[in-house]
Amino acid sequence: MSSGDTLEFDQIYQENKGAMYDGRLRISKQGIVFKNNKTGKVDNLSGTDLNLTHWFRVARGYELKVGLKSGAVFKYDGFKESDFDKLSDFINKNYKMRLEEKELSVKGWNWGTAKFKGPLLSFDIDNMSAFEIPLGNVSHCATSKNEVALEFHQNDDADVSLMEMRFYVPPNQDNPEIDPVQAFHDNVMDKADIIQATGDAICIFKELQCLTPRGRYDVRIYPTFLHLHGKTFDYKLPYTTVLRLFLLPHKDQRQMFFVVSLDPPIKQGQTRYHFLILQFSKEEDMTLELSLSEEDCADKFEGKLQKEMSGPVYEIVSRVMKSMVNRKITVPGSFKGNSGTSAVSCSHKAGAGFLYPLERGFIYVHKPPIHLRFDEISCVNFARGVASNRTFDFEIETKSGTTYTFSSIEKEEYGKLFDFTTNKKLRVKNRGKNLLNQLKDSVNYDEDMMGSDDDAQHDAYMERVKAEAAAGISDDDDSSDDEEEDVDFNPDGSGSDIAEEYDSNASISSSDDDEEDEEKKERKKKKLEKAKNKPAKRRKTSDGGRKRKKRQKKDPNAPKKSMTAFMLWLNATRSDLRKENPDASIGEIGKIAGEKWRAMGPSDKEEWEQKAKEDKERYKIAMEEYQAKKEEEGSSEGEESDQAEKKSKKTKSSRPKSSPTKSPSKAGAGANYKSKEYITSDSDSDSSNSDSDSEKEKKPKKKGKKAKKKSEDEEEEPIASTPPESEESADDDDDEDD
């Protein structure tokens, strides 16, 4: 992309300790700007500081090498061959420089000349550069008789890393007094990134509390690096590794976090610390004296630091770090949560912490610390909380495909957070649409969202039990006698059925009756309260399952019940609600419809209430016609059943009496044989049967499944088992059975 004043290139790569980082390069009249897509670090090269520009053919297309007057060198790969003409004309026009084409030596020789060019070590063959080594990548330099060994810093992002390189340096025969090996070593150490604590520290902060890495450290400030000295570990951090500085207030308004973003990170074994987090109390004050003169403070730091400073500890530490690193401190912007602070309480994975919405990104403190810039965020999503209905999850998806989930955020924070993401023009993922509709419709957040968990879920069984308890009706009429809670009470509360049965023969003493009535009333009140608070027990069947009542079959000819005004309105608007909320389930559609119905005014509901009244009248008339028709059918069916009974009596009376020998036997052979004792007892059985019949008439018939089963078994007995009787006795038995 190019215009008259600027040139912009995407997918340009910068090498850093063996790893290639992609970014965006912009060349303008003012200078060259490169932004790293991964770290967000920006290299800003002023056009007046440029010293040289070279063009190379390399493995990844073409490379632009830019040198500054200070000696620093920057290389950018990924250009195309066609970009040379545009770059050459632009540089020549705006910087008054020539873009020189250079060739690299590809002979493959391993002997040549080592030349130190500023921060680079160039290995030349026939006056052509074979390769260049940035001396800033050297971590150690060792010498032997005729050799110099270089060790390099490692980068975790590099697939393949250069660990060590050895140079053979022949002796100088022209001038034996000069040791070429030592001279080579001194030139390397002069530009190598090797931290050596020489001289006194500028200042020392004693026993600062550090969250990552955890512990208390003495922080010593040197001109080029920061030294953390703890009881177990020591860390030396060059200021060149510092990317950003953050000063964040704690949610309790009594503490402060000072966060230092590092690249490369602090290494401790296999652990990497990308952030250094210091925690301070706002009430702690201190007085600091720098080991610098007033002139040095004015010259080196442009008056940003004074020789003597006093104030809160977090302010002094942040001022010193800002001056030494020469980077701005990022603080929270205009965002204020529901509590009036810049922090939002949440959890990431198993750790609890605070999420800070900043002007250009989000930062999470502290386990693990996470910093996400807006330019690397693909979208955000508001999702329902898994553990509770009072919280929601905030998900951030990056362009690289990684998703960060911040959970357990209180619903009161939703409005502020949603407005913030909208104002920053972040794309909200469509996956949380249902939650957005429910939370966004009202400013005060409806009672359905803010109510308790018990109110949100309707328990139909509990409501039925409470209603039955209030009416004095137990859950099961045939409950067992040994359960005290299942005693049936009259609806009016006057007394139980059992009491009425046995109080008929009670004495007629007025004083005793009054006392007994008062005692009974108190007992009944207690039992009623107990029944209301405690759900009625359900009987269990013999196989362990719950006893279920048989549902009556619905008559298909019965008229359809009348509908309420809400249901009539819902049937008319359900299709529109479906279109507005295509991802909503049936239950969620019902909730949305209920909210809209509650929001409607009386004038809007009047039409549907009138329709509901008309539907009710229609049902009443149809039900009367249905009942009348049902009674007519019932009378005709009764006459037909009477005729069928008369026919059955005639057939029974005319049926011939079969002898015992001719009846089919259910048992095996010998079932028709009767012993002498059985024959003699037949006469006695006749009398006993008559006595038992009279006793049966006295006893009330038992209702239920057992009684029915018994009568069916009696009807299915074989004819041979009944003793021969007269026709009159048979007719009497039939009448009793009927």
XYZ file of C-alpha atoms in Angstrom:
738
model
C 0.000 0.000 0.000
C 1.383 3.363 -0.933
C 0.405 6.989 -1.182
C 2.247 10.174 -2.010
C 3.547 10.721 1.531
C 3.810 7.185 2.984
C 4.658 3.615 2.058
C 3.089 0.734 4.018
C 4.044 -2.943 3.877
C 2.339 -5.901 5.576
C 3.947 -9.224 6.481
C 7.388 -7.750 7.043
C 9.638 -9.748 9.379
C 12.237 -8.675 11.928
C 14.808 -11.099 13.299
C 15.361 -11.160 17.062
C 17.748 -13.738 18.545
C 16.971 -16.369 15.957
C 13.192 -15.860 15.773
C 11.367 -14.042 12.988
C 8.501 -11.757 14.105
C 5.989 -10.467 11.591
C 4.723 -6.922 11.696
C 3.741 -3.826 9.756
C 6.260 -1.352 8.310
C 5.369 2.241 7.486
C 7.797 4.654 5.861
C 6.898 8.341 5.873
C 8.664 11.688 5.576
C 9.165 11.787 9.332
C 10.810 8.360 9.557
C 10.360 4.596 9.654
C 7.923 2.879 12.033
C 7.738 -0.909 12.571
C 5.128 -2.496 14.849
C 5.591 -6.062 16.070
C 2.299 -7.944 15.773
C 3.089 -10.316 18.633
C 4.515 -8.048 21.307
C 3.101 -4.737 20.081
C 6.533 -3.159 20.408
C 7.091 -0.188 18.098
C 10.454 0.812 16.571
C 10.333 4.483 15.668
C 13.321 5.619 13.569
C 13.523 9.327 12.854
C 14.365 10.302 9.276
C 17.037 12.743 10.433
C 18.907 9.934 12.277
C 19.264 7.650 9.250
C 22.850 6.998 8.151
C 22.661 4.208 5.529
C 20.144 2.052 3.647
C 21.132 -1.237 1.960
C 19.208 -3.747 -0.153
C 20.071 -7.497 0.071
C 18.858 -10.686 -1.541
C 18.215 -13.127 1.323
C 16.422 -16.431 1.897
C 13.043 -14.755 2.649
C 12.834 -12.566 -0.449
C 14.675 -9.260 -0.035
C 15.942 -7.380 3.034
C 16.121 -3.681 3.900
C 19.005 -2.760 6.213
C 18.770 0.606 7.962
C 21.659 2.120 9.941
C 21.443 5.062 12.358
C 24.053 7.683 13.177
C 24.295 6.230 16.703
C 25.537 2.930 15.213
C 22.319 0.935 15.747
C 21.279 -1.327 12.860
C 17.773 -2.583 11.986
C 16.940 -5.255 9.388
C 13.534 -5.945 7.829
C 12.852 -9.008 5.648
C 9.953 -10.049 3.427
C 10.103 -7.502 0.600
C 9.452 -8.354 -3.035
C 11.772 -7.579 -5.900
C 9.233 -5.098 -7.310
C 9.401 -3.054 -4.068
C 12.953 -1.879 -4.786
C 11.965 0.886 -7.229
C 9.331 2.347 -4.893
C 11.661 2.309 -1.899
C 14.588 3.736 -3.833
C 12.579 6.666 -5.184
C 10.943 7.399 -1.815
C 14.219 7.299 0.173
C 16.019 9.402 -2.397
C 13.216 11.971 -2.470
C 12.527 12.326 1.280
C 15.834 11.371 2.981
C 18.275 12.486 0.266
C 19.994 9.073 0.427
C 20.721 6.316 -2.045
C 19.400 2.790 -1.539
C 22.493 0.673 -2.296
C 22.259 -2.893 -3.559
C 24.645 -5.269 -1.778
C 25.534 -8.868 -2.483
C 26.435 -11.537 0.050
C 29.244 -14.024 -0.373
C 27.925 -17.491 -1.110
C 31.253 -19.294 -1.621
C 30.836 -21.264 1.585
C 34.361 -20.711 2.827
C 34.995 -20.841 6.544
C 37.977 -18.498 6.578
C 37.902 -14.779 6.029
C 38.232 -11.461 7.821
C 36.373 -10.446 11.000
C 35.365 -6.778 10.991
C 33.667 -4.943 13.856
C 31.137 -2.459 12.487
C 29.406 -0.804 15.415
C 27.110 -3.372 17.099
C 27.777 -5.963 14.344
C 30.526 -8.504 13.745
C 30.828 -8.995 9.978
C 32.635 -12.024 8.534
C 33.845 -10.996 5.052
C 35.178 -13.153 2.232
C 36.800 -11.329 -0.654
C 35.431 -8.009 0.658
C 31.895 -9.406 0.572
C 29.953 -10.115 3.750
C 29.188 -13.803 4.346
C 27.223 -13.273 7.579
C 26.799 -10.757 10.385
C 26.458 -11.363 14.126
C 24.647 -8.814 16.353
C 26.951 -8.483 19.345
C 23.928 -7.696 21.495
C 23.002 -11.383 21.249
C 26.263 -12.523 22.864
C 25.832 -13.714 26.445
C 29.386 -14.910 27.148
C 32.864 -14.672 25.557
C 35.766 -16.968 26.468
C 39.339 -17.176 25.124
C 41.981 -19.863 24.928
C 45.406 -20.007 23.213
C 44.300 -19.116 19.665
C 40.503 -19.333 19.934
C 37.610 -17.130 20.959
C 34.281 -18.823 21.912
C 31.025 -16.857 21.760
C 27.844 -17.982 23.529
C 24.463 -16.488 22.637
C 21.194 -15.657 24.363
C 18.408 -18.146 23.702
C 14.949 -17.296 22.444
C 12.051 -19.581 23.347
C 10.191 -18.586 20.182
C 12.982 -19.772 17.870
C 12.654 -23.239 16.376
C 16.438 -23.575 16.028
C 18.855 -21.564 18.161
C 22.531 -20.823 17.744
C 24.228 -21.822 20.986
C 27.953 -21.257 20.425
C 30.433 -20.179 17.750
C 34.253 -20.501 17.826
C 36.753 -18.385 15.899
C 40.363 -19.363 15.293
C 42.533 -16.229 15.430
C 46.069 -16.695 14.001
C 48.935 -14.876 15.705
C 50.001 -11.470 14.433
C 53.455 -11.956 12.947
C 53.854 -8.320 11.940
C 53.383 -6.994 15.476
C 54.024 -9.731 18.076
C 53.382 -7.349 20.985
C 49.671 -7.137 20.220
C 47.653 -10.195 21.172
C 44.959 -10.612 18.456
C 42.906 -12.985 20.620
C 42.640 -10.442 23.434
C 41.854 -7.667 20.979
C 39.069 -9.791 19.477
C 37.721 -10.488 22.987
C 37.748 -6.800 23.981
C 35.842 -5.752 20.865
C 33.163 -8.381 21.531
C 32.788 -7.486 25.212
C 32.515 -3.815 24.381
C 29.216 -4.366 22.516
C 27.992 -7.663 24.027
C 24.838 -7.808 26.130
C 26.596 -9.099 29.214
C 25.348 -7.623 32.475
C 28.141 -6.744 34.860
C 27.399 -4.944 38.095
C 30.173 -2.397 38.045
C 30.066 0.562 40.404
C 27.381 1.518 42.874
C 23.660 1.325 42.249
C 21.789 4.552 41.594
C 19.275 3.644 44.331
C 18.070 0.633 46.322
C 14.519 -0.256 47.392
C 14.524 -2.639 50.351
C 12.157 -5.600 50.826
C 9.590 -4.883 48.143
C 6.717 -7.370 47.939
C 6.720 -9.132 44.569
C 3.778 -11.255 43.372
C 5.513 -12.693 40.290
C 8.099 -14.025 40.853
C 6.772 -14.513 44.356
C 8.726 -13.258 47.347
C 10.374 -10.158 48.799
C 13.287 -8.670 46.874
C 15.770 -5.842 47.202
C 15.468 -3.859 43.960
C 18.710 -2.206 42.867
C 18.606 0.324 40.045
C 21.698 0.425 37.789
C 22.203 2.625 34.701
C 21.546 -0.214 32.224
C 19.717 -2.931 34.147
C 17.510 -3.756 37.125
C 18.759 -6.175 39.767
C 16.336 -8.218 41.910
C 18.085 -9.715 44.925
C 16.087 -12.226 46.965
C 16.828 -14.848 49.598
C 16.853 -17.661 47.021
C 17.141 -16.180 43.519
C 18.725 -13.178 41.825
C 17.502 -11.705 38.535
C 19.126 -9.093 36.304
C 16.775 -7.407 33.846
C 18.190 -5.148 31.099
C 16.058 -2.118 30.440
C 15.942 -3.097 26.770
C 13.729 -6.076 27.705
C 11.025 -3.850 29.225
C 8.021 -3.434 26.909
C 5.468 -1.584 29.034
C 4.824 -0.221 32.514
C 1.415 -0.312 34.268
C 0.246 1.338 37.480
C -3.087 -0.177 38.572
C -5.167 0.527 41.696
C -6.422 -2.404 43.746
C -10.189 -2.785 44.044
C -10.029 -2.117 47.804
C -8.511 1.348 47.067
C -5.781 0.723 49.659
C -3.156 -0.999 47.501
C -1.447 -0.468 44.142
C -0.013 -2.840 41.519
C 3.073 -1.861 39.532
C 3.380 -4.189 36.532
C 6.436 -4.457 34.256
C 5.955 -6.306 30.934
C 9.123 -8.132 29.798
C 10.323 -9.635 26.535
C 12.272 -11.884 26.741
C 10.818 -13.032 30.060
C 12.546 -13.864 33.334
C 13.755 -17.470 33.227
C 13.865 -19.733 36.262
C 14.415 -23.322 35.159
C 11.498 -24.196 32.888
C 9.351 -21.369 34.285
C 8.961 -18.098 32.380
C 7.801 -14.851 33.981
C 6.569 -12.431 31.324
C 5.482 -9.901 33.944
C 7.102 -8.469 37.046
C 4.355 -7.449 39.501
C 5.077 -5.387 42.612
C 2.418 -4.685 45.229
C 2.427 -1.559 47.414
C 0.302 -0.088 50.161
C -0.876 3.455 49.569
C -0.124 4.396 53.157
C 3.614 3.564 52.969
C 5.841 6.614 52.490
C 9.592 6.901 52.064
C 12.438 9.334 51.408
C 14.970 8.386 48.702
C 18.366 9.878 47.877
C 19.962 9.056 44.517
C 23.687 8.450 44.199
C 23.832 11.058 41.425
C 24.712 14.705 41.405
C 22.207 17.406 40.567
C 23.952 17.976 37.229
C 23.692 14.305 36.250
C 20.005 14.246 37.139
C 19.394 17.296 34.990
C 21.520 16.116 32.038
C 20.723 12.405 31.876
C 17.087 12.442 32.954
C 16.066 15.934 31.793
C 14.886 16.964 35.238
C 12.498 14.022 35.661
C 14.409 12.858 38.741
C 15.719 14.837 41.709
C 18.555 13.901 43.978
C 16.163 13.712 46.944
C 12.567 12.507 46.582
C 9.869 11.766 49.151
C 6.307 10.487 48.956
C 4.400 7.204 48.648
C 6.610 4.239 47.778
C 4.649 3.314 44.640
C 4.990 6.838 43.220
C 8.777 6.964 43.721
C 9.330 3.480 42.259
C 7.195 4.256 39.215
C 8.952 7.607 38.602
C 12.418 6.033 38.802
C 11.466 3.146 36.494
C 9.833 5.481 33.992
C 12.972 7.613 33.803
C 15.390 4.683 33.540
C 13.393 2.720 30.955
C 12.229 5.845 29.091
C 8.711 4.484 28.568
C 5.299 5.828 29.489
C 3.270 4.384 32.364
C -0.170 3.048 31.449
C -2.968 3.727 33.954
C -6.709 2.856 33.797
C -8.808 5.163 31.648
C -12.414 6.267 31.925
C -13.885 2.829 32.733
C -15.601 2.564 36.117
C -17.282 -0.632 37.266
C -20.374 -1.057 39.398
C -18.301 -0.550 42.570
C -16.898 2.727 41.236
C -13.393 1.307 40.682
C -11.402 0.468 37.546
C -11.150 -3.227 38.431
C -13.645 -6.029 37.720
C -13.464 -9.035 40.050
C -13.326 -12.313 38.142
C -11.526 -15.645 37.843
C -9.315 -17.131 35.166
C -9.034 -20.905 35.319
C -8.501 -21.702 39.026
C -7.157 -18.307 40.120
C -9.096 -15.243 41.221
C -7.959 -11.767 40.212
C -8.944 -8.447 38.653
C -9.607 -7.500 35.040
C -8.720 -3.899 34.075
C -10.284 -2.493 30.877
C -7.716 -0.002 29.539
C -7.870 2.506 26.710
C -6.031 0.175 24.332
C -6.532 -3.277 25.795
C -7.265 -5.484 28.798
C -4.900 -6.597 31.544
C -5.600 -9.319 34.106
C -3.780 -9.421 37.453
C -2.397 -11.608 38.679
C -2.388 -15.430 38.309
C -1.361 -15.692 35.531
C -0.911 -12.083 34.354
C -2.463 -11.530 30.895
C -2.259 -8.469 28.658
C -4.423 -8.333 25.515
C -4.283 -5.402 23.102
C -7.330 -4.377 21.101
C -5.499 -4.831 17.805
C -4.919 -8.531 18.531
C -8.520 -9.231 19.692
C -10.817 -10.867 17.159
C -14.058 -10.713 19.172
C -15.518 -10.843 22.676
C -18.432 -12.843 24.020
C -20.765 -12.555 27.013
C -21.822 -16.040 28.143
C -23.984 -17.386 30.948
C -22.232 -18.455 34.140
C -21.969 -22.226 34.614
C -21.913 -22.374 38.405
C -24.512 -19.721 39.257
C -27.212 -17.617 37.623
C -25.908 -14.496 39.372
C -22.688 -14.333 37.337
C -21.628 -14.382 33.699
C -18.444 -15.166 31.760
C -16.506 -12.741 29.599
C -14.614 -14.450 26.756
C -11.918 -12.818 24.626
C -10.853 -14.523 21.396
C -7.622 -13.400 19.737
C -6.848 -13.399 16.035
C -4.463 -16.304 16.564
C -7.414 -18.449 17.755
C -6.674 -18.447 21.499
C -9.660 -17.864 23.811
C -9.341 -16.396 27.302
C -12.334 -16.908 29.611
C -12.851 -14.667 32.639
C -15.613 -16.198 34.762
C -17.622 -15.438 37.918
C -18.241 -11.776 37.014
C -21.197 -10.274 38.885
C -24.176 -9.348 36.717
C -24.088 -5.784 38.000
C -20.861 -5.316 36.006
C -22.488 -6.346 32.723
C -23.878 -2.964 31.680
C -20.604 -1.092 32.208
C -18.533 -3.784 30.501
C -20.881 -4.077 27.531
C -20.919 -0.303 27.004
C -17.111 -0.245 27.188
C -16.678 -2.953 24.520
C -19.249 -1.218 22.316
C -17.539 2.169 22.595
C -14.178 0.581 21.729
C -15.818 -0.985 18.640
C -14.980 -4.539 19.628
C -17.014 -7.186 17.836
C -19.386 -9.017 20.187
C -19.826 -12.629 19.216
C -23.379 -13.728 18.340
C -23.130 -16.727 20.645
C -24.284 -14.734 23.696
C -27.308 -13.172 21.965
C -29.889 -14.585 24.366
C -28.091 -13.202 27.409
C -27.686 -9.854 25.700
C -31.401 -9.578 24.979
C -32.347 -10.395 28.548
C -29.810 -8.102 30.204
C -29.936 -5.244 27.715
C -33.701 -4.658 27.669
C -33.748 -2.820 30.992
C -31.328 -0.582 32.825
C -32.215 -1.934 36.262
C -31.964 -5.556 35.089
C -35.303 -7.363 35.512
C -36.212 -9.291 38.607
C -35.960 -12.504 36.613
C -32.217 -11.994 36.219
C -31.532 -10.553 39.673
C -33.887 -12.756 41.708
C -32.788 -15.688 43.784
C -32.219 -19.106 42.300
C -35.329 -20.508 44.020
C -37.569 -17.799 42.574
C -36.206 -18.310 39.083
C -37.134 -22.013 38.991
C -40.855 -22.886 39.307
C -41.430 -26.096 41.252
C -44.867 -27.365 40.217
C -44.855 -30.239 42.692
C -44.062 -27.958 45.637
C -46.855 -25.583 44.646
C -49.331 -28.479 44.470
C -48.257 -29.801 47.877
C -48.671 -26.360 49.445
C -52.120 -25.968 47.907
C -53.236 -29.383 49.141
C -51.865 -28.702 52.602
C -53.776 -25.421 52.734
C -56.970 -27.219 51.658
C -56.410 -30.038 54.160
C -56.046 -32.808 51.556
C -53.181 -35.299 51.719
C -51.265 -36.480 48.678
C -52.470 -40.107 48.816
C -55.902 -41.123 50.127
C -54.854 -44.762 50.610
C -51.717 -44.003 52.625
C -50.551 -46.396 55.298
C -51.810 -46.082 58.874
C -48.357 -46.085 60.451
C -47.386 -42.700 58.938
C -48.396 -39.844 61.211
C -48.068 -37.171 58.513
C -50.717 -38.829 56.323
C -53.700 -38.248 58.651
C -56.580 -36.692 56.657
C -58.162 -33.497 57.963
C -61.439 -31.917 57.017
C -61.138 -28.856 54.794
C -62.804 -26.623 57.331
C -60.365 -27.706 60.033
C -63.148 -28.747 62.427
C -61.727 -32.201 63.068
C -60.508 -35.405 61.496
C -62.632 -38.195 60.060
C -61.225 -40.597 62.642
C -62.224 -38.341 65.515
C -65.776 -38.041 64.250
C -66.119 -41.826 64.110
C -65.262 -42.359 67.780
C -66.733 -39.169 69.314
C -70.343 -40.269 68.731
C -70.585 -42.018 72.152
C -68.674 -39.398 74.101
C -69.988 -37.962 77.394
C -72.016 -34.736 77.353
C -69.971 -32.786 79.889
C -69.785 -29.169 78.687
C -66.625 -28.183 80.584
C -64.738 -31.315 79.533
C -65.894 -30.910 75.957
C -64.683 -27.294 75.813
C -61.242 -28.242 77.141
C -60.992 -31.174 74.759
C -62.081 -29.003 71.830
C -59.383 -26.427 72.614
C -56.718 -29.137 72.894
C -57.881 -30.692 69.631
C -57.812 -27.334 67.870
C -54.223 -26.703 68.999
C -53.158 -30.166 67.825
C -54.869 -29.635 64.490
C -53.181 -26.270 63.997
C -49.757 -27.786 64.676
C -50.413 -30.663 62.281
C -51.667 -28.285 59.598
C -48.534 -26.125 59.909
C -46.406 -29.272 59.794
C -48.185 -30.447 56.645
C -47.722 -27.050 54.972
C -43.978 -26.853 55.674
C -43.220 -30.486 54.920
C -44.101 -32.017 51.526
C -46.355 -35.050 51.723
C -44.720 -38.449 51.407
C -45.342 -40.553 48.379
C -46.023 -44.232 48.778
C -43.578 -46.628 47.243
C -44.539 -49.853 45.518
C -43.108 -53.221 46.451
C -40.467 -53.013 43.721
C -39.134 -49.740 45.096
C -40.723 -47.478 42.496
C -43.226 -44.745 43.252
C -46.909 -45.500 43.046
C -48.463 -43.786 40.075
C -52.110 -43.000 39.644
C -53.671 -44.070 36.386
C -54.391 -41.124 34.145
C -57.881 -40.964 32.757
C -58.074 -41.126 28.998
C -59.034 -37.829 27.432
C -62.274 -37.879 25.492
C -61.493 -36.789 21.905
C -65.058 -35.472 21.553
C -64.715 -33.134 24.543
C -64.624 -29.399 23.674
C -61.284 -27.591 23.689
C -60.642 -25.574 26.851
C -60.689 -21.801 26.749
C -57.397 -19.898 26.505
C -56.156 -16.923 28.507
C -55.464 -13.527 26.969
C -51.699 -14.142 27.188
C -51.885 -17.488 25.351
C -54.034 -15.986 22.588
C -51.503 -13.157 22.165
C -48.574 -15.600 22.249
C -50.053 -17.805 19.514
C -50.465 -14.739 17.316
C -46.934 -13.382 17.866
C -44.891 -16.595 18.254
C -43.653 -16.574 14.656
C -42.408 -12.977 14.996
C -40.562 -13.825 18.226
C -38.933 -16.770 16.451
C -37.635 -14.492 13.706
C -36.266 -11.970 16.203
C -34.570 -14.702 18.302
C -33.615 -17.540 15.924
C -31.187 -19.150 18.420
C -33.602 -19.128 21.388
C -35.092 -22.355 22.735
C -38.782 -22.892 23.470
C -38.357 -22.000 27.142
C -36.387 -18.861 26.340
C -39.058 -17.784 23.820
C -41.607 -18.112 26.625
C -39.498 -15.936 28.948
C -39.067 -13.252 26.299
C -42.812 -13.316 25.559
C -43.608 -12.997 29.279
C -41.384 -9.931 29.583
C -43.036 -8.285 26.569
C -46.514 -9.094 27.888
C -45.708 -7.515 31.266
C -44.400 -4.428 29.520
C -47.616 -3.972 27.495
C -50.128 -1.368 28.692
C -53.795 -2.001 29.567
C -54.927 -0.563 26.240
C -52.770 -3.066 24.323
C -54.055 -5.990 26.402
C -57.735 -4.970 26.105
C -58.157 -6.604 22.672
C -56.809 -9.958 23.857
C -58.760 -9.903 27.117
C -61.966 -9.395 25.119
C -61.055 -12.376 22.923
C -60.389 -14.436 26.045
C -63.894 -13.616 27.387
C -65.476 -14.676 24.082
C -63.475 -17.905 24.102
C -64.614 -18.590 27.672
C -68.302 -18.175 26.671
C -67.719 -20.467 23.715
C -66.246 -23.151 25.994
C -69.114 -22.825 28.487
C -71.778 -23.366 25.813
C -69.862 -26.236 24.178
C -69.370 -27.926 27.565
C -73.105 -27.790 28.358
C -73.934 -29.413 25.027
C -71.234 -32.046 25.592
C -72.562 -32.916 29.076
C -76.145 -33.233 27.813
C -75.053 -35.499 24.986
C -73.005 -37.589 27.385
C -75.993 -38.102 29.722
C -78.183 -39.286 26.823
C -75.539 -41.806 25.746
C -75.185 -42.971 29.350
C -78.944 -43.716 29.741
C -79.022 -45.755 26.510
C -75.955 -47.701 27.583
C -77.658 -48.463 30.963
C -80.682 -50.021 29.252
C -78.480 -52.198 27.071
C -76.531 -53.404 30.129
C -79.775 -54.393 31.955
C -80.886 -56.499 28.992
C -77.455 -58.173 28.866
C -77.713 -59.079 32.572
C -81.119 -60.733 32.118
C -79.786 -62.811 29.224
C -76.827 -63.957 31.301
C -79.143 -65.103 34.133
C -81.208 -67.193 31.751
C -78.154 -68.877 30.296
C -76.852 -69.700 33.788
C -80.169 -71.197 34.941
C -80.494 -73.325 31.771
C -76.861 -74.537 31.973
C -76.748 -78.363 32.723
C -75.043 -79.387 35.985
C -71.904 -81.345 35.142
C -70.664 -84.164 37.336
C -67.234 -83.982 39.001
C -65.872 -86.811 36.867
C -66.613 -84.939 33.591
C -65.027 -81.625 34.586
C -61.637 -80.819 33.112
C -58.869 -81.274 35.651
C -56.249 -78.621 36.126
C -54.015 -80.921 38.135
C -52.403 -84.152 36.984
C -53.793 -87.682 37.123
C -55.786 -88.568 40.265
C -57.206 -85.089 40.669
C -60.800 -86.501 40.468
C -60.207 -89.062 43.235
C -61.922 -88.316 46.579
C -61.050 -90.013 49.830
C -63.546 -91.232 52.387
C -62.902 -88.264 54.635
C -63.653 -85.807 51.831
C -66.953 -87.515 50.996
C -68.142 -87.505 54.591
C -67.250 -83.821 54.999
C -69.410 -82.712 52.043
C -72.491 -82.518 54.177
C -70.679 -80.407 56.733
C -69.375 -78.090 54.058
C -72.912 -77.244 52.974
C -73.749 -75.955 56.408
C -70.455 -74.135 56.737
C -70.985 -72.478 53.359
C -74.373 -71.190 54.420
C -72.883 -69.797 57.616
C -70.049 -68.151 55.737
C -72.524 -66.585 53.307
C -74.429 -65.016 56.171
C -71.184 -63.668 57.613
C -70.263 -62.198 54.243
C -73.512 -60.300 54.112
C -72.821 -58.792 57.537
C -69.279 -57.710 56.675
C -68.883 -54.625 54.395
C -67.431 -55.315 51.011
C -63.781 -54.277 50.626
C -62.914 -52.024 47.765
C -59.633 -52.051 45.963
C -57.516 -54.242 43.813
C -57.366 -57.165 46.293
C -61.179 -57.475 46.530
C -61.551 -57.318 42.768
C -58.884 -59.937 42.296
C -60.621 -62.257 44.757
C -63.987 -62.000 42.979
C -62.322 -62.736 39.642
C -60.663 -65.844 41.111
C -64.012 -67.062 42.429
C -65.621 -66.680 39.027
C -62.805 -68.598 37.342
C -63.083 -71.666 39.656
C -63.850 -74.892 37.779
C -67.448 -76.098 37.934
C -66.387 -79.475 39.343
C -65.154 -77.910 42.606
C -68.626 -76.540 43.591
C -70.961 -78.987 45.315
C -74.248 -79.697 43.489
C -77.034 -77.325 44.601
C -80.583 -76.603 43.624
C -81.484 -74.083 40.917
C -82.830 -71.658 43.483
C -79.532 -71.522 45.403
C -77.644 -70.954 42.125
C -79.909 -68.046 41.268
C -79.333 -66.550 44.709
C -75.567 -66.792 44.278
C -75.815 -65.049 40.919
C -77.748 -62.211 42.467
C -75.117 -61.770 45.123
C -72.353 -61.765 42.527
C -74.195 -59.135 40.538
